[in-house]
Amino acid sequence: MTWAELELLPQEIGREIELWEGKVVWNPRGQRAHSRFIRRATNAIERCADETTMLNPSIAGWLVCHRVDVFPDLEQMSDFLTPDIVVTRRMPLTEYVRAADTLLVGEVRFRSNPCYIEAKKARYAHAGIHWYWEIVIAPSGESITAVKAYERTTLTYKLVGEWTSADEHGIAVDQPFPIHIPWTELEF
């Protein structure tokens, strides 16, 4: 399928699809718990990005969004991924997001297919996205049980941090920018 063909689909169908080298991959919107935790995590990371930018006015800053298409190559519009969380360099909001402009992507996992998640993670690494985060929701859907941060090493990711709800200080990491999120900010 091409980007042009995808645009012809009704929006309620098209927004559920990713194209992997022209192949349709169904990526349905999650349940309410999934949506809520995407929003909470996105807002928390955005707060950290904004605080960093305010403290360091010499840096251009970052844009933090959720469910935005990321293109490994804008010449190949039939190949894109839609992460749950996307951190890009500051750029016009009307531009398509290239992987080269993307600092971090995150996936909120709630009853997901592990093979699909690993395949998607490999595609992010292959596209050159430096940071990948996984946010794991409890089977009950009422809490986040873990947050895992991965750094890209060539064409794979290496786990560099993992936090669970038992970590009383919350999530604290200094790369790709200082991110400090108390668990209370992510609670249901």
Coordinates of C-alpha atoms in Angstrom, one line a residue:
M1 CA 0.0 0.0 0.0
T2 CA 1.2 3.5 -0.7
W3 CA 0.8 6.7 1.4
A4 CA -1.6 8.0 -1.2
E5 CA -3.8 4.9 -1.0
L6 CA -3.7 5.1 2.8
E7 CA -4.9 8.7 2.7
L8 CA -8.0 7.5 0.7
L9 CA -9.2 5.3 3.6
P10 CA -11.7 6.6 6.1
Q11 CA -9.8 8.3 8.9
E12 CA -11.1 5.8 11.5
I13 CA -9.5 3.0 9.6
G14 CA -6.3 4.8 8.4
R15 CA -5.3 5.9 11.8
E16 CA -5.2 2.3 13.0
I17 CA -2.6 1.3 10.3
E18 CA 1.2 1.5 10.0
L19 CA 3.0 0.8 6.8
W20 CA 6.1 -1.3 7.0
E21 CA 7.8 -1.0 3.6
G22 CA 4.4 -0.8 1.9
K23 CA 2.9 -3.7 4.0
V24 CA -0.2 -2.9 6.1
V25 CA 0.4 -3.5 9.8
W26 CA -2.7 -3.2 12.0
N27 CA -1.9 -1.0 15.1
P28 CA -5.2 -0.4 16.8
R29 CA -5.8 2.2 19.4
G30 CA -5.7 0.7 22.8
Q31 CA -8.3 0.6 25.5
R32 CA -9.0 3.5 27.9
A33 CA -6.2 2.4 30.3
H34 CA -3.7 2.4 27.4
S35 CA -4.8 5.8 26.2
R36 CA -4.7 7.2 29.7
F37 CA -1.2 6.0 30.4
I38 CA 0.1 7.2 27.0
R39 CA -1.2 10.7 28.0
R40 CA 0.2 10.6 31.5
A41 CA 3.7 9.4 30.3
T42 CA 3.7 11.9 27.4
N43 CA 2.8 14.8 29.7
A44 CA 5.4 13.8 32.2
I45 CA 8.2 13.6 29.6
E46 CA 7.0 16.8 28.1
R47 CA 7.3 18.5 31.5
C48 CA 10.9 17.3 31.8
A49 CA 11.8 18.4 28.3
D50 CA 10.3 21.9 28.9
E51 CA 12.1 22.2 32.2
T52 CA 15.4 21.4 30.6
T53 CA 14.8 23.9 27.8
M54 CA 13.9 26.6 30.3
L55 CA 17.0 26.0 32.3
N56 CA 19.2 25.9 29.1
P57 CA 17.9 28.6 26.7
S58 CA 20.9 27.9 24.4
I59 CA 19.4 24.6 23.3
A60 CA 16.6 24.5 20.8
G61 CA 14.5 22.1 22.8
W62 CA 12.2 19.2 22.0
L63 CA 8.6 18.6 21.0
V64 CA 6.8 15.7 22.8
C65 CA 3.8 14.2 21.1
H66 CA 1.8 11.0 21.2
R67 CA 0.7 8.7 18.3
V68 CA 2.6 10.6 15.6
D69 CA 3.8 8.9 12.4
V70 CA 7.6 8.7 12.2
F71 CA 9.1 8.1 8.7
P72 CA 12.6 6.5 8.4
D73 CA 12.8 8.2 5.0
L74 CA 10.5 10.8 3.7
E75 CA 11.2 9.6 0.1
Q76 CA 9.5 6.4 1.1
M77 CA 6.1 7.5 2.5
S78 CA 4.9 3.9 2.4
D79 CA 7.2 3.1 5.4
F80 CA 6.4 4.5 8.8
L81 CA 5.8 3.7 12.4
T82 CA 3.4 5.2 14.9
P83 CA 4.9 5.2 18.4
D84 CA 2.8 5.9 21.4
I85 CA 5.3 8.6 22.5
V86 CA 7.6 10.7 20.3
V87 CA 10.2 13.2 21.2
T88 CA 11.6 15.2 18.3
R89 CA 13.9 18.2 17.9
R90 CA 11.9 21.4 17.8
M91 CA 10.4 21.8 14.3
P92 CA 7.3 23.2 12.6
L93 CA 4.3 21.3 13.7
T94 CA 3.1 20.9 10.2
E95 CA 6.1 18.9 9.0
Y96 CA 6.2 15.2 8.8
V97 CA 8.4 13.6 11.5
R98 CA 11.6 11.9 10.2
A99 CA 13.4 9.3 12.2
A100 CA 16.5 11.5 11.9
D101 CA 14.7 14.2 13.8
T102 CA 13.5 11.8 16.5
L103 CA 15.3 11.6 19.8
L104 CA 13.1 9.1 21.7
V105 CA 10.1 6.9 21.0
G106 CA 8.1 5.0 23.6
E107 CA 5.6 2.2 23.5
V108 CA 3.0 1.7 26.3
R109 CA 2.5 -2.1 26.5
F110 CA -0.8 -3.4 27.6
R111 CA -1.5 -7.0 26.6
S112 CA 0.6 -6.6 23.5
N113 CA 2.1 -9.2 21.3
P114 CA 5.8 -9.6 22.3
C115 CA 6.8 -10.5 18.8
Y116 CA 5.2 -7.4 17.4
I117 CA 6.9 -5.2 20.1
E118 CA 10.3 -6.7 19.3
A119 CA 9.9 -6.3 15.6
K120 CA 8.8 -2.7 16.1
K121 CA 11.8 -2.0 18.5
A122 CA 14.1 -3.4 15.8
R123 CA 12.6 -1.1 13.2
Y124 CA 13.2 1.9 15.5
A125 CA 16.8 0.9 16.0
H126 CA 17.3 0.3 12.2
A127 CA 15.8 3.8 11.6
G128 CA 18.5 5.3 13.9
I129 CA 16.3 6.5 16.8
H130 CA 18.7 6.7 19.7
W131 CA 16.3 6.1 22.7
Y132 CA 13.5 3.6 23.1
W133 CA 11.2 3.4 26.2
E134 CA 8.7 0.7 27.2
I135 CA 6.0 1.5 29.7
V136 CA 4.4 -1.7 30.9
I137 CA 0.8 -1.6 32.2
A138 CA -0.3 -4.2 34.8
P139 CA -2.8 -6.8 33.5
S140 CA -5.5 -5.2 35.6
G141 CA -5.0 -2.0 33.5
E142 CA -5.0 0.1 36.7
S143 CA -1.3 0.9 37.1
I144 CA 2.1 1.0 35.4
T145 CA 4.3 -1.8 36.7
A146 CA 7.6 -0.9 35.0
V147 CA 9.4 1.6 32.8
K148 CA 12.4 0.5 30.8
A149 CA 14.8 2.8 28.9
Y150 CA 16.9 1.4 26.1
E151 CA 19.8 3.1 24.3
R152 CA 20.7 2.3 20.7
T153 CA 23.9 0.5 20.0
T154 CA 24.4 0.0 16.3
L155 CA 21.2 -1.8 15.1
T156 CA 19.8 -2.9 18.5
Y157 CA 19.0 -1.4 21.9
K158 CA 20.6 -2.1 25.2
L159 CA 18.6 -1.8 28.4
V160 CA 20.2 1.1 30.4
G161 CA 17.5 1.7 33.0
E162 CA 14.5 0.0 34.6
W163 CA 12.1 1.3 37.2
T164 CA 9.2 -0.4 38.9
S165 CA 6.4 1.1 41.0
A166 CA 8.4 -0.2 44.1
D167 CA 11.1 2.4 43.3
E168 CA 10.2 5.1 45.8
H169 CA 12.1 7.9 43.9
G170 CA 10.3 7.2 40.7
I171 CA 11.9 7.4 37.3
A172 CA 15.3 9.2 37.2
V173 CA 17.6 9.3 34.3
D174 CA 19.9 12.1 32.8
Q175 CA 19.8 10.9 29.2
P176 CA 18.7 11.9 26.6
F177 CA 17.8 14.9 28.9
P178 CA 17.1 15.0 32.6
I179 CA 13.9 13.0 33.1
H180 CA 12.6 12.7 36.7
I181 CA 9.1 11.5 37.1
P182 CA 7.5 10.6 40.4
W183 CA 5.2 7.6 40.3
T184 CA 2.4 9.8 41.5
E185 CA 2.5 11.6 38.2
L186 CA 1.7 8.3 36.4
E187 CA -0.9 6.9 38.7
F188 CA -4.4 6.1 37.5

